[in-house]
Amino acid sequence: MGLLFSFFAVAILGVIAFVGVRSIHLHYFFGVIIPYLAFAVFIVGIAFRVLKWARVPVPFRIPTTAGQEKSFPWIKSSKIDNPFTSFGVIIRMALEVLVFRSLFRNTKMELRDGPQFTYGSTKWLWMAGLAFHWTFLVILTRHLRLFFEPVPFFVEILETLDGFFQVGAPVLYITDLIFLGAVTFLFLRRVIIPQVRYISLASDYFPLFLIGAIGTTGVLMRYFLKTDVVGIKELMMGLITFNPVIPAGIGTIFYIHLFLVSALFAYFPMSKLMHMAGVFMSPTRNLANNNRAALHANPWNYPVKAHTYEEYEEEFRDKMKSVGLPVEKE
Amino acid sequence: MYNGGKILLGLIIFISLVTAPFWLSGKQATAKPDPKIDTPEILKLPESDRQCVESKAYMKKEHMKMLNEWRDWVVRDGVTVYTSTTGKQYTMSLQNTCMKCHSNKKNFCDECHNYAAVSPYCWTCHLEPKEKGL
Ligand code: HEM
């Protein structure tokens, strides 16, 4: 259900761009207005959600940790998996963000012969996730050649490394292959493993299909249905200098690519893709576990009305004395 | 807001990064490449026939694919003559055909390639046309 819905949603998005550009010639709409709108929604939406999250109180350190907490000096503590200092937290965050450390610990649980559970490690999701996210980043960084003039030096370095095998012309980028392969794996994982399939919703399939379709149109455009890259760069430079121009001769496939990307950008702030910002704001990851060493006052504690013993004695001294109770101050 | 300083800092860094093209590209941004086709070999052609191997629009999009095909046809299949859609015949050669007409590599090929940040690796083996000055 979610699967078919998402599939057709993405297909319809593609058809909208195709018909809109091919038959109705809305080049300006799909080339200028939609990208601007999508980009605005992207920025404002992300800022909005991050600020909304920022207002949620974090009263206490939530130590979901995988290591020994710092305690006595003679007990060895785990400085990264259970960080006590900000430096430890930075290392833990860096490992989490750059190499998905907690996904690395992913286990699978199986009921094997006899009523016995076995746990085993599975690294496939971690590997495919890493491949997917890193190639996505490389591809986006390579795209910067369309948005900068002069093009920053690291873009050409990436292009050279990426086209290392010098297959064909235009050279085949290894990241394109890995990217599409990883998206396919992540999709098949959802369909083939029954437990994962059971918990998969349209909001899981839709981004996968959308990103897959973006990658596919990109690859089609680069290697098969060629378009005029110089014209596309003119269009992009027009957008970023707020002087939009629509050069003639850019193929429809580019507008489909751009429209799907715009859909992704606009969808981003209201989807699970916000984990991009969320990972930095996870309280289980970004707080040092110093609960035993520092006092973390609950911010919504109301001032408790206290009545100390001194005050009590002050109030009842006479009565206490009269029945012969001992008092501290005569 | 809790840890507001750090969150705002992160948000500002993120927004600056994604909007970088807007505020980093200056006047050069709108400069377009202008490949020159005023080489002696092209000027020798009659004005009515100053054409590339295929139509201009086709060449603009597909020249890398065409070169790739030429290379395969010549080196693997031993076919050396290309008949264009207009029926003209060309020897399939990077140095002797393309670069004979487009002997101004720096003002032609590189003009676009610098703009689109592509650096074809062909010239580590094939010879670039000799150009004066520049
Ligand atoms: C979510 C963001 C995007 C993804 C995942 C993506 C993905 C891809 C992929 C996988 C390719 C294949 C070739 C390569 O790897 O360079 C490609 C090509 C291309 N993309 Fe994107 N793209 C994205 C955003 C954009 C945007 C915003 C533009 C707007 C200009 C764009 C324009 C192009 C063009 C012109 C090509 C063809 C490049 C060539 O022929 O060498 N893409 N894209």
Short mmCIF file of C-alpha atoms and ligand atoms in Angstrom, two decimals:
data_model
loop_
_atom_site.label_atom_id
_atom_site.label_comp_id
_atom_site.label_asym_id
_atom_site.label_seq_id
_atom_site.Cartn_x
_atom_site.Cartn_y
_atom_site.Cartn_z
CA MET A 1 0.00 0.00 0.00
CA GLY A 2 2.61 2.54 1.13
CA LEU A 3 4.88 1.11 -1.50
CA LEU A 4 2.52 1.51 -4.42
CA PHE A 5 1.35 4.88 -3.21
CA SER A 6 4.92 6.17 -3.05
CA PHE A 7 5.83 4.66 -6.37
CA PHE A 8 2.95 6.34 -8.13
CA ALA A 9 3.48 9.61 -6.28
CA VAL A 10 7.03 9.82 -7.60
CA ALA A 11 5.97 8.69 -11.06
CA ILE A 12 3.29 11.38 -11.13
CA LEU A 13 5.82 14.02 -10.09
CA GLY A 14 7.97 12.96 -13.03
CA VAL A 15 5.02 13.06 -15.40
CA ILE A 16 4.00 16.51 -14.18
CA ALA A 17 7.43 17.90 -15.04
CA PHE A 18 7.51 16.06 -18.35
CA VAL A 19 4.11 17.28 -19.49
CA GLY A 20 4.61 20.74 -18.03
CA VAL A 21 7.81 21.31 -19.95
CA ARG A 22 7.26 19.21 -23.05
CA SER A 23 3.67 20.09 -23.88
CA ILE A 24 2.79 23.26 -21.99
CA HIS A 25 6.27 24.83 -22.16
CA LEU A 26 6.30 26.05 -18.60
CA HIS A 27 10.08 26.35 -18.63
CA TYR A 28 10.08 29.39 -16.40
CA PHE A 29 7.77 27.78 -13.90
CA PHE A 30 9.80 24.57 -13.59
CA GLY A 31 13.19 26.17 -14.03
CA VAL A 32 12.84 29.25 -11.83
CA ILE A 33 9.72 29.52 -9.70
CA ILE A 34 9.56 25.97 -8.37
CA PRO A 35 13.28 25.79 -7.48
CA TYR A 36 13.12 29.12 -5.65
CA LEU A 37 10.02 28.06 -3.73
CA ALA A 38 11.45 24.67 -2.87
CA PHE A 39 14.70 26.19 -1.65
CA ALA A 40 12.84 28.70 0.50
CA VAL A 41 10.69 25.96 2.04
CA PHE A 42 13.84 23.93 2.66
CA ILE A 43 15.69 26.67 4.56
CA VAL A 44 12.74 28.10 6.46
CA GLY A 45 11.31 24.67 7.23
CA ILE A 46 14.58 23.34 8.63
CA ALA A 47 15.16 26.47 10.73
CA PHE A 48 11.60 26.26 12.01
CA ARG A 49 11.86 22.65 13.06
CA VAL A 50 15.27 23.01 14.63
CA LEU A 51 14.12 26.00 16.66
CA LYS A 52 11.03 24.10 17.67
CA TRP A 53 13.15 21.22 18.90
CA ALA A 54 15.46 23.65 20.63
CA ARG A 55 12.63 24.79 22.85
CA VAL A 56 12.11 21.31 24.30
CA PRO A 57 13.70 21.13 27.74
CA VAL A 58 16.49 18.65 28.30
CA PRO A 59 16.47 18.44 32.08
CA PHE A 60 18.66 15.46 32.57
CA ARG A 61 21.47 13.58 30.90
CA ILE A 62 20.10 10.45 29.26
CA PRO A 63 23.01 8.09 29.26
CA THR A 64 22.21 5.51 26.59
CA THR A 65 25.74 4.37 26.51
CA ALA A 66 27.79 1.43 25.51
CA GLY A 67 30.63 1.68 27.93
CA GLN A 68 31.67 2.00 31.54
CA GLU A 69 30.75 5.29 33.11
CA LYS A 70 33.45 7.34 34.79
CA SER A 71 33.44 6.63 38.50
CA PHE A 72 36.32 5.55 40.73
CA PRO A 73 39.79 6.21 39.44
CA TRP A 74 40.65 2.53 39.57
CA ILE A 75 37.74 1.52 37.32
CA LYS A 76 38.63 2.00 33.71
CA SER A 77 36.01 4.17 32.05
CA SER A 78 35.14 4.32 28.40
CA LYS A 79 35.96 7.86 27.33
CA ILE A 80 34.20 7.84 23.98
CA ASP A 81 31.30 5.45 24.41
CA ASN A 82 30.43 6.98 27.74
CA PRO A 83 31.98 10.41 27.52
CA PHE A 84 32.51 12.50 30.60
CA THR A 85 33.93 15.59 28.93
CA SER A 86 32.84 17.75 26.00
CA PHE A 87 35.85 16.52 24.09
CA GLY A 88 34.62 12.95 24.48
CA VAL A 89 31.20 14.03 23.28
CA ILE A 90 32.68 15.67 20.21
CA ILE A 91 34.53 12.46 19.34
CA ARG A 92 31.38 10.41 19.89
CA MET A 93 29.30 12.77 17.72
CA ALA A 94 31.93 12.80 15.01
CA LEU A 95 32.02 9.01 14.90
CA GLU A 96 28.24 8.89 14.90
CA VAL A 97 27.81 11.43 12.12
CA LEU A 98 30.72 10.39 9.94
CA VAL A 99 30.72 6.61 10.27
CA PHE A 100 27.31 5.80 11.85
CA ARG A 101 28.81 4.17 14.91
CA SER A 102 25.56 3.19 16.56
CA LEU A 103 24.33 1.55 13.37
CA PHE A 104 27.53 -0.44 13.35
CA ARG A 105 26.33 -2.11 16.52
CA ASN A 106 23.16 -3.24 14.80
CA THR A 107 22.27 -6.79 15.74
CA LYS A 108 19.76 -9.23 14.44
CA MET A 109 17.75 -11.56 16.57
CA GLU A 110 16.77 -14.97 15.30
CA LEU A 111 14.80 -17.86 16.62
CA ARG A 112 17.00 -20.79 15.69
CA ASP A 113 16.39 -24.51 16.13
CA GLY A 114 14.68 -24.94 19.41
CA PRO A 115 13.18 -22.16 21.43
CA GLN A 116 16.41 -20.23 21.61
CA PHE A 117 17.18 -16.72 20.56
CA THR A 118 20.48 -15.98 18.98
CA TYR A 119 21.86 -12.54 18.39
CA GLY A 120 24.24 -11.92 15.57
CA SER A 121 25.79 -8.83 14.16
CA THR A 122 24.57 -7.55 10.81
CA LYS A 123 26.67 -5.00 9.06
CA TRP A 124 24.76 -4.82 5.78
CA LEU A 125 22.53 -1.95 6.75
CA TRP A 126 25.50 -0.07 8.12
CA MET A 127 27.52 -0.66 4.98
CA ALA A 128 24.75 0.29 2.59
CA GLY A 129 23.82 3.29 4.71
CA LEU A 130 27.37 4.51 4.74
CA ALA A 131 27.78 3.97 1.00
CA PHE A 132 24.51 5.76 0.33
CA HIS A 133 25.19 8.82 2.46
CA TRP A 134 28.80 9.30 1.45
CA THR A 135 28.18 8.95 -2.26
CA PHE A 136 25.21 11.32 -1.90
CA LEU A 137 27.57 13.85 -0.34
CA VAL A 138 30.18 13.38 -3.04
CA ILE A 139 27.58 13.76 -5.79
CA LEU A 140 26.17 16.92 -4.23
CA THR A 141 29.66 18.33 -3.82
CA ARG A 142 30.45 17.59 -7.45
CA HIS A 143 27.25 19.41 -8.40
CA LEU A 144 28.78 22.58 -6.96
CA ARG A 145 30.44 23.05 -10.34
CA LEU A 146 27.02 24.20 -11.53
CA PHE A 147 26.68 26.77 -8.73
CA PHE A 148 30.09 28.41 -8.48
CA GLU A 149 32.12 30.46 -10.92
CA PRO A 150 35.05 30.01 -10.59
CA VAL A 151 34.57 26.42 -9.46
CA PRO A 152 36.20 25.64 -6.09
CA PHE A 153 39.37 23.58 -6.33
CA PHE A 154 38.08 20.57 -4.37
CA VAL A 155 35.33 19.94 -6.91
CA GLU A 156 37.85 19.13 -9.62
CA ILE A 157 39.85 16.97 -7.24
CA LEU A 158 36.69 15.00 -6.46
CA GLU A 159 35.86 14.68 -10.17
CA THR A 160 39.31 13.32 -10.91
CA LEU A 161 39.20 10.80 -8.07
CA ASP A 162 35.65 9.82 -8.86
CA GLY A 163 36.45 9.25 -12.53
CA PHE A 164 39.62 7.42 -11.62
CA PHE A 165 39.00 4.47 -13.90
CA GLN A 166 38.51 6.73 -16.92
CA VAL A 167 35.82 4.56 -18.45
CA GLY A 168 34.18 6.15 -21.46
CA ALA A 169 33.46 9.79 -22.16
CA PRO A 170 31.98 11.48 -20.21
CA VAL A 171 33.91 9.45 -17.68
CA LEU A 172 31.95 7.05 -15.53
CA TYR A 173 31.76 8.20 -11.93
CA ILE A 174 32.15 5.36 -9.44
CA THR A 175 29.92 7.18 -6.96
CA ASP A 176 27.01 7.05 -9.44
CA LEU A 177 27.18 3.26 -9.50
CA ILE A 178 27.55 2.92 -5.73
CA PHE A 179 24.78 5.44 -5.11
CA LEU A 180 22.21 3.68 -7.26
CA GLY A 181 23.32 0.32 -5.92
CA ALA A 182 22.93 1.47 -2.32
CA VAL A 183 19.50 2.99 -2.91
CA THR A 184 18.41 -0.27 -4.50
CA PHE A 185 19.73 -2.24 -1.54
CA LEU A 186 17.99 -0.01 0.97
CA PHE A 187 14.76 -0.44 -0.96
CA LEU A 188 15.05 -4.22 -1.32
CA ARG A 189 15.81 -4.51 2.38
CA ARG A 190 12.46 -2.94 3.13
CA VAL A 191 10.62 -5.24 0.78
CA ILE A 192 12.36 -8.53 1.38
CA ILE A 193 12.81 -8.70 5.15
CA PRO A 194 9.28 -9.34 6.46
CA GLN A 195 9.75 -7.57 9.79
CA VAL A 196 11.09 -4.46 8.10
CA ARG A 197 8.40 -4.60 5.48
CA TYR A 198 5.79 -4.72 8.22
CA ILE A 199 6.97 -1.46 9.77
CA SER A 200 7.61 0.37 6.49
CA LEU A 201 5.25 3.19 5.64
CA ALA A 202 4.72 5.48 2.72
CA SER A 203 6.98 7.97 4.46
CA ASP A 204 9.77 5.41 4.23
CA TYR A 205 9.24 4.41 0.62
CA PHE A 206 8.56 7.86 -0.75
CA PRO A 207 11.98 9.38 0.01
CA LEU A 208 13.68 6.22 -1.26
CA PHE A 209 11.80 6.29 -4.54
CA LEU A 210 12.27 10.03 -4.89
CA ILE A 211 16.02 9.83 -4.31
CA GLY A 212 16.24 6.80 -6.57
CA ALA A 213 14.40 8.66 -9.30
CA ILE A 214 16.66 11.69 -8.89
CA GLY A 215 19.73 9.49 -9.20
CA THR A 216 18.29 7.68 -12.20
CA THR A 217 17.39 10.86 -14.08
CA GLY A 218 20.84 12.26 -13.26
CA VAL A 219 22.58 9.19 -14.60
CA LEU A 220 20.34 9.14 -17.68
CA MET A 221 21.20 12.77 -18.30
CA ARG A 222 24.92 12.38 -17.93
CA TYR A 223 25.50 9.15 -19.83
CA PHE A 224 22.56 8.64 -22.16
CA LEU A 225 20.15 11.47 -22.96
CA LYS A 226 22.70 14.24 -23.12
CA THR A 227 21.77 17.79 -22.28
CA ASP A 228 23.56 21.08 -22.61
CA VAL A 229 25.52 21.39 -19.36
CA VAL A 230 26.78 24.86 -20.25
CA GLY A 231 23.19 26.06 -20.64
CA ILE A 232 22.23 24.46 -17.34
CA LYS A 233 25.03 26.26 -15.59
CA GLU A 234 23.83 29.54 -17.11
CA LEU A 235 20.37 28.83 -15.72
CA MET A 236 21.77 28.08 -12.27
CA MET A 237 24.05 31.12 -12.21
CA GLY A 238 21.03 33.18 -13.23
CA LEU A 239 19.10 31.80 -10.27
CA ILE A 240 21.78 32.51 -7.71
CA THR A 241 22.33 36.06 -8.93
CA PHE A 242 18.54 36.66 -9.02
CA ASN A 243 18.68 37.27 -12.76
CA PRO A 244 16.90 34.19 -14.01
CA VAL A 245 17.44 33.28 -17.66
CA ILE A 246 16.15 30.24 -19.50
CA PRO A 247 18.72 29.21 -22.10
CA ALA A 248 17.20 27.39 -25.05
CA GLY A 249 18.02 23.79 -25.75
CA ILE A 250 18.05 22.27 -22.27
CA GLY A 251 16.47 18.84 -22.48
CA THR A 252 13.26 17.89 -20.70
CA ILE A 253 15.13 15.28 -18.69
CA PHE A 254 16.89 18.09 -16.87
CA TYR A 255 13.61 19.69 -15.86
CA ILE A 256 12.41 16.36 -14.54
CA HIS A 257 15.61 15.99 -12.52
CA LEU A 258 15.24 19.52 -11.19
CA PHE A 259 11.57 19.12 -10.36
CA LEU A 260 12.19 15.90 -8.43
CA VAL A 261 15.03 17.59 -6.57
CA SER A 262 12.73 20.51 -5.78
CA ALA A 263 10.13 18.07 -4.49
CA LEU A 264 12.78 16.48 -2.28
CA PHE A 265 13.90 19.85 -0.92
CA ALA A 266 10.37 20.98 -0.19
CA TYR A 267 9.48 17.64 1.40
CA PHE A 268 12.65 17.56 3.47
CA PRO A 269 11.63 19.67 6.49
CA MET A 270 8.42 17.74 7.03
CA SER A 271 9.85 14.28 6.66
CA LYS A 272 12.04 11.76 8.39
CA LEU A 273 14.90 13.21 6.40
CA MET A 274 15.15 15.78 9.17
CA HIS A 275 17.36 13.24 10.89
CA MET A 276 20.10 15.26 9.23
CA ALA A 277 19.56 17.94 11.86
CA GLY A 278 18.15 15.54 14.40
CA VAL A 279 21.32 13.52 14.80
CA PHE A 280 23.08 16.59 16.12
CA MET A 281 20.29 17.20 18.59
CA SER A 282 19.88 13.71 20.03
CA PRO A 283 20.14 14.02 23.80
CA THR A 284 21.36 10.44 24.05
CA ARG A 285 24.36 11.30 21.93
CA ASN A 286 25.28 14.93 22.49
CA LEU A 287 25.41 15.16 26.28
CA ALA A 288 28.33 14.20 28.46
CA ASN A 289 27.34 11.58 31.01
CA ASN A 290 28.35 13.43 34.17
CA ASN A 291 25.21 12.76 36.16
CA ARG A 292 27.19 11.51 39.13
CA ALA A 293 29.54 14.46 39.17
CA ALA A 294 27.42 17.49 38.38
CA LEU A 295 24.00 18.62 39.53
CA HIS A 296 21.52 19.01 36.72
CA ALA A 297 18.61 20.92 38.14
CA ASN A 298 15.29 20.19 36.56
CA PRO A 299 14.37 23.50 34.92
CA TRP A 300 10.68 23.22 35.59
CA ASN A 301 11.05 22.54 39.29
CA TYR A 302 8.78 24.99 41.04
CA PRO A 303 10.18 26.56 44.20
CA VAL A 304 9.31 24.05 46.93
CA LYS A 305 7.87 25.62 50.08
CA ALA A 306 10.24 24.47 52.80
CA HIS A 307 9.74 24.73 56.50
CA THR A 308 13.09 24.13 58.22
CA TYR A 309 13.47 22.74 61.67
CA GLU A 310 14.77 26.10 62.93
CA GLU A 311 11.61 27.78 61.72
CA TYR A 312 9.50 25.02 63.27
CA GLU A 313 11.20 25.35 66.60
CA GLU A 314 10.82 29.13 66.40
CA GLU A 315 7.12 28.68 65.89
CA PHE A 316 6.44 26.07 68.56
CA ARG A 317 9.23 26.76 71.13
CA ASP A 318 6.85 27.71 73.90
CA LYS A 319 4.61 24.75 73.40
CA MET A 320 7.55 22.36 73.19
CA LYS A 321 9.10 23.71 76.35
CA SER A 322 5.83 23.51 78.20
CA VAL A 323 5.54 19.77 77.56
CA GLY A 324 9.19 19.25 78.35
CA LEU A 325 10.49 18.51 74.84
CA PRO A 326 14.17 19.29 74.34
CA VAL A 327 14.83 22.36 72.14
CA GLU A 328 18.05 23.38 70.48
CA LYS A 329 17.93 27.07 71.34
CA GLU A 330 16.78 28.13 74.72
CA MET B 1 15.90 27.49 24.75
CA TYR B 2 18.34 24.92 26.05
CA ASN B 3 21.89 25.08 24.73
CA GLY B 4 20.47 27.81 22.53
CA GLY B 5 23.88 29.22 21.68
CA LYS B 6 25.19 26.00 20.24
CA ILE B 7 22.00 25.25 18.32
CA LEU B 8 21.87 28.72 16.81
CA LEU B 9 25.53 28.49 15.86
CA GLY B 10 24.89 25.16 14.14
CA LEU B 11 21.87 26.54 12.34
CA ILE B 12 23.79 29.60 11.16
CA ILE B 13 26.65 27.45 9.87
CA PHE B 14 24.19 25.22 8.03
CA ILE B 15 22.32 28.11 6.42
CA SER B 16 25.54 29.85 5.41
CA LEU B 17 26.76 26.66 3.77
CA VAL B 18 23.64 25.98 1.74
CA THR B 19 23.28 29.59 0.66
CA ALA B 20 27.01 29.95 -0.09
CA PRO B 21 26.53 30.18 -3.88
CA PHE B 22 24.28 33.20 -3.42
CA TRP B 23 26.73 35.33 -1.54
CA LEU B 24 30.05 33.92 -2.76
CA SER B 25 29.69 34.32 -6.50
CA GLY B 26 30.43 37.79 -7.68
CA LYS B 27 30.25 39.45 -11.06
CA GLN B 28 31.91 36.54 -12.82
CA ALA B 29 28.80 34.51 -12.16
CA THR B 30 26.98 35.68 -15.25
CA ALA B 31 29.99 35.50 -17.61
CA LYS B 32 29.22 32.90 -20.26
CA PRO B 33 31.77 30.86 -22.14
CA ASP B 34 32.32 32.06 -25.67
CA PRO B 35 33.93 29.35 -27.79
CA LYS B 36 35.62 30.99 -30.80
CA ILE B 37 35.26 29.45 -34.23
CA ASP B 38 37.57 31.83 -36.10
CA THR B 39 40.44 29.46 -36.83
CA PRO B 40 42.15 29.58 -40.25
CA GLU B 41 40.85 26.12 -41.12
CA ILE B 42 37.24 27.10 -40.45
CA LEU B 43 37.59 30.49 -42.16
CA LYS B 44 38.82 28.64 -45.26
CA LEU B 45 35.40 27.00 -45.55
CA PRO B 46 32.81 28.76 -47.67
CA GLU B 47 30.62 30.85 -45.40
CA SER B 48 27.51 28.85 -46.27
CA ASP B 49 29.22 25.67 -45.19
CA ARG B 50 30.83 26.60 -41.88
CA GLN B 51 29.58 23.61 -40.04
CA CYS B 52 30.76 21.07 -37.58
CA VAL B 53 30.68 17.34 -38.12
CA GLU B 54 27.05 17.37 -37.04
CA SER B 55 24.67 20.21 -36.24
CA LYS B 56 25.75 22.70 -33.63
CA ALA B 57 23.06 21.75 -31.12
CA TYR B 58 24.02 18.11 -31.47
CA MET B 59 27.72 18.78 -31.05
CA LYS B 60 27.15 20.90 -28.00
CA LYS B 61 25.42 18.09 -26.16
CA GLU B 62 26.94 14.98 -27.61
CA HIS B 63 30.54 15.68 -28.63
CA MET B 64 31.99 13.64 -25.75
CA LYS B 65 29.84 10.68 -26.65
CA MET B 66 30.79 11.07 -30.29
CA LEU B 67 34.49 11.12 -29.44
CA ASN B 68 34.01 8.02 -27.36
CA GLU B 69 32.30 6.26 -30.24
CA TRP B 70 34.94 7.39 -32.71
CA ARG B 71 37.64 6.06 -30.45
CA ASP B 72 35.96 2.67 -30.19
CA TRP B 73 35.24 2.45 -33.89
CA VAL B 74 38.80 3.33 -34.87
CA VAL B 75 40.77 1.51 -32.23
CA ARG B 76 38.60 -1.57 -31.80
CA ASP B 77 36.73 -1.99 -35.07
CA GLY B 78 39.21 -0.48 -37.49
CA VAL B 79 36.56 1.72 -39.10
CA THR B 80 38.12 5.09 -39.84
CA VAL B 81 35.58 7.03 -41.86
CA TYR B 82 32.51 8.67 -40.34
CA THR B 83 29.59 9.61 -42.52
CA SER B 84 27.59 12.43 -41.00
CA THR B 85 23.82 12.80 -41.19
CA THR B 86 24.32 15.29 -44.01
CA GLY B 87 26.28 12.68 -45.92
CA LYS B 88 29.72 14.22 -45.56
CA GLN B 89 32.67 12.00 -44.76
CA TYR B 90 35.23 12.65 -42.05
CA THR B 91 38.27 10.73 -40.93
CA MET B 92 37.56 9.83 -37.33
CA SER B 93 40.44 11.39 -35.49
CA LEU B 94 40.73 13.62 -32.48
CA GLN B 95 43.95 15.34 -33.47
CA ASN B 96 43.58 15.32 -37.23
CA THR B 97 39.90 16.13 -37.58
CA CYS B 98 38.49 17.95 -34.55
CA MET B 99 41.65 19.79 -33.70
CA LYS B 100 42.44 20.63 -37.30
CA CYS B 101 39.35 22.81 -37.51
CA HIS B 102 39.34 23.72 -33.83
CA SER B 103 43.03 24.48 -33.64
CA ASN B 104 42.30 27.05 -30.94
CA LYS B 105 41.89 24.58 -28.08
CA LYS B 106 42.38 27.24 -25.41
CA ASN B 107 39.74 29.54 -26.84
CA PHE B 108 37.37 26.80 -27.84
CA CYS B 109 37.36 23.52 -25.94
CA ASP B 110 38.84 24.93 -22.75
CA GLU B 111 36.48 27.90 -22.78
CA CYS B 112 33.50 25.62 -22.06
CA HIS B 113 35.41 23.04 -20.11
CA ASN B 114 36.72 25.54 -17.56
CA TYR B 115 33.21 26.85 -17.11
CA ALA B 116 31.72 23.41 -16.59
CA ALA B 117 34.80 22.23 -14.65
CA VAL B 118 35.62 19.28 -16.87
CA SER B 119 39.19 18.41 -17.71
CA PRO B 120 39.28 15.68 -20.34
CA TYR B 121 42.27 13.47 -19.76
CA CYS B 122 42.82 12.91 -23.50
CA TRP B 123 45.74 15.30 -23.69
CA THR B 124 48.04 13.18 -21.60
CA CYS B 125 48.50 11.10 -24.77
CA HIS B 126 47.03 13.01 -27.69
CA LEU B 127 48.86 16.14 -28.79
CA GLU B 128 47.24 19.50 -28.32
CA PRO B 129 47.41 21.80 -31.31
CA LYS B 130 50.31 24.22 -31.04
CA GLU B 131 49.01 27.68 -30.28
CA LYS B 132 50.85 30.94 -30.43
CA GLY B 133 50.78 33.46 -27.60
CA LEU B 134 47.91 33.23 -25.15
C1 HEM C 1 19.29 15.94 -4.06
C2 HEM C 1 20.07 16.45 -4.88
C3 HEM C 1 20.60 15.80 -6.14
C4 HEM C 1 20.97 14.51 -6.39
C5 HEM C 1 20.92 13.31 -5.45
C6 HEM C 1 21.41 14.44 -7.76
C7 HEM C 1 21.89 13.29 -8.39
C8 HEM C 1 22.50 13.29 -9.61
C9 HEM C 1 23.24 12.18 -10.16
C10 HEM C 1 23.45 10.84 -9.46
C11 HEM C 1 23.70 12.55 -11.38
C12 HEM C 1 24.55 11.71 -12.30
C13 HEM C 1 25.87 12.36 -12.67
C14 HEM C 1 26.75 12.79 -11.54
O1 HEM C 1 26.89 12.03 -10.56
O2 HEM C 1 27.28 13.90 -11.61
C15 HEM C 1 23.25 13.89 -11.62
C16 HEM C 1 23.52 14.62 -12.74
C17 HEM C 1 23.11 15.93 -12.94
N1 HEM C 1 22.41 16.72 -12.05
FE1 HEM C 1 21.81 16.20 -10.21
N2 HEM C 1 21.27 15.68 -8.33
C18 HEM C 1 20.79 16.54 -7.37
C19 HEM C 1 20.54 17.89 -7.49
C20 HEM C 1 20.69 18.60 -8.67
C21 HEM C 1 20.38 20.01 -8.81
C22 HEM C 1 19.84 20.94 -7.72
C23 HEM C 1 20.66 20.33 -10.09
C24 HEM C 1 20.45 21.70 -10.65
C25 HEM C 1 21.17 22.22 -11.51
C26 HEM C 1 21.18 19.15 -10.77
C27 HEM C 1 21.61 19.05 -12.07
C28 HEM C 1 22.23 17.96 -12.64
C29 HEM C 1 22.82 17.95 -13.96
C30 HEM C 1 22.84 19.11 -14.94
C31 HEM C 1 23.36 16.67 -14.15
C32 HEM C 1 24.08 16.17 -15.40
C33 HEM C 1 25.54 16.37 -15.23
C34 HEM C 1 26.32 15.90 -16.42
O3 HEM C 1 25.76 15.67 -17.51
O4 HEM C 1 27.54 15.75 -16.25
N3 HEM C 1 21.15 18.10 -9.87
N4 HEM C 1 22.51 14.31 -10.53
#
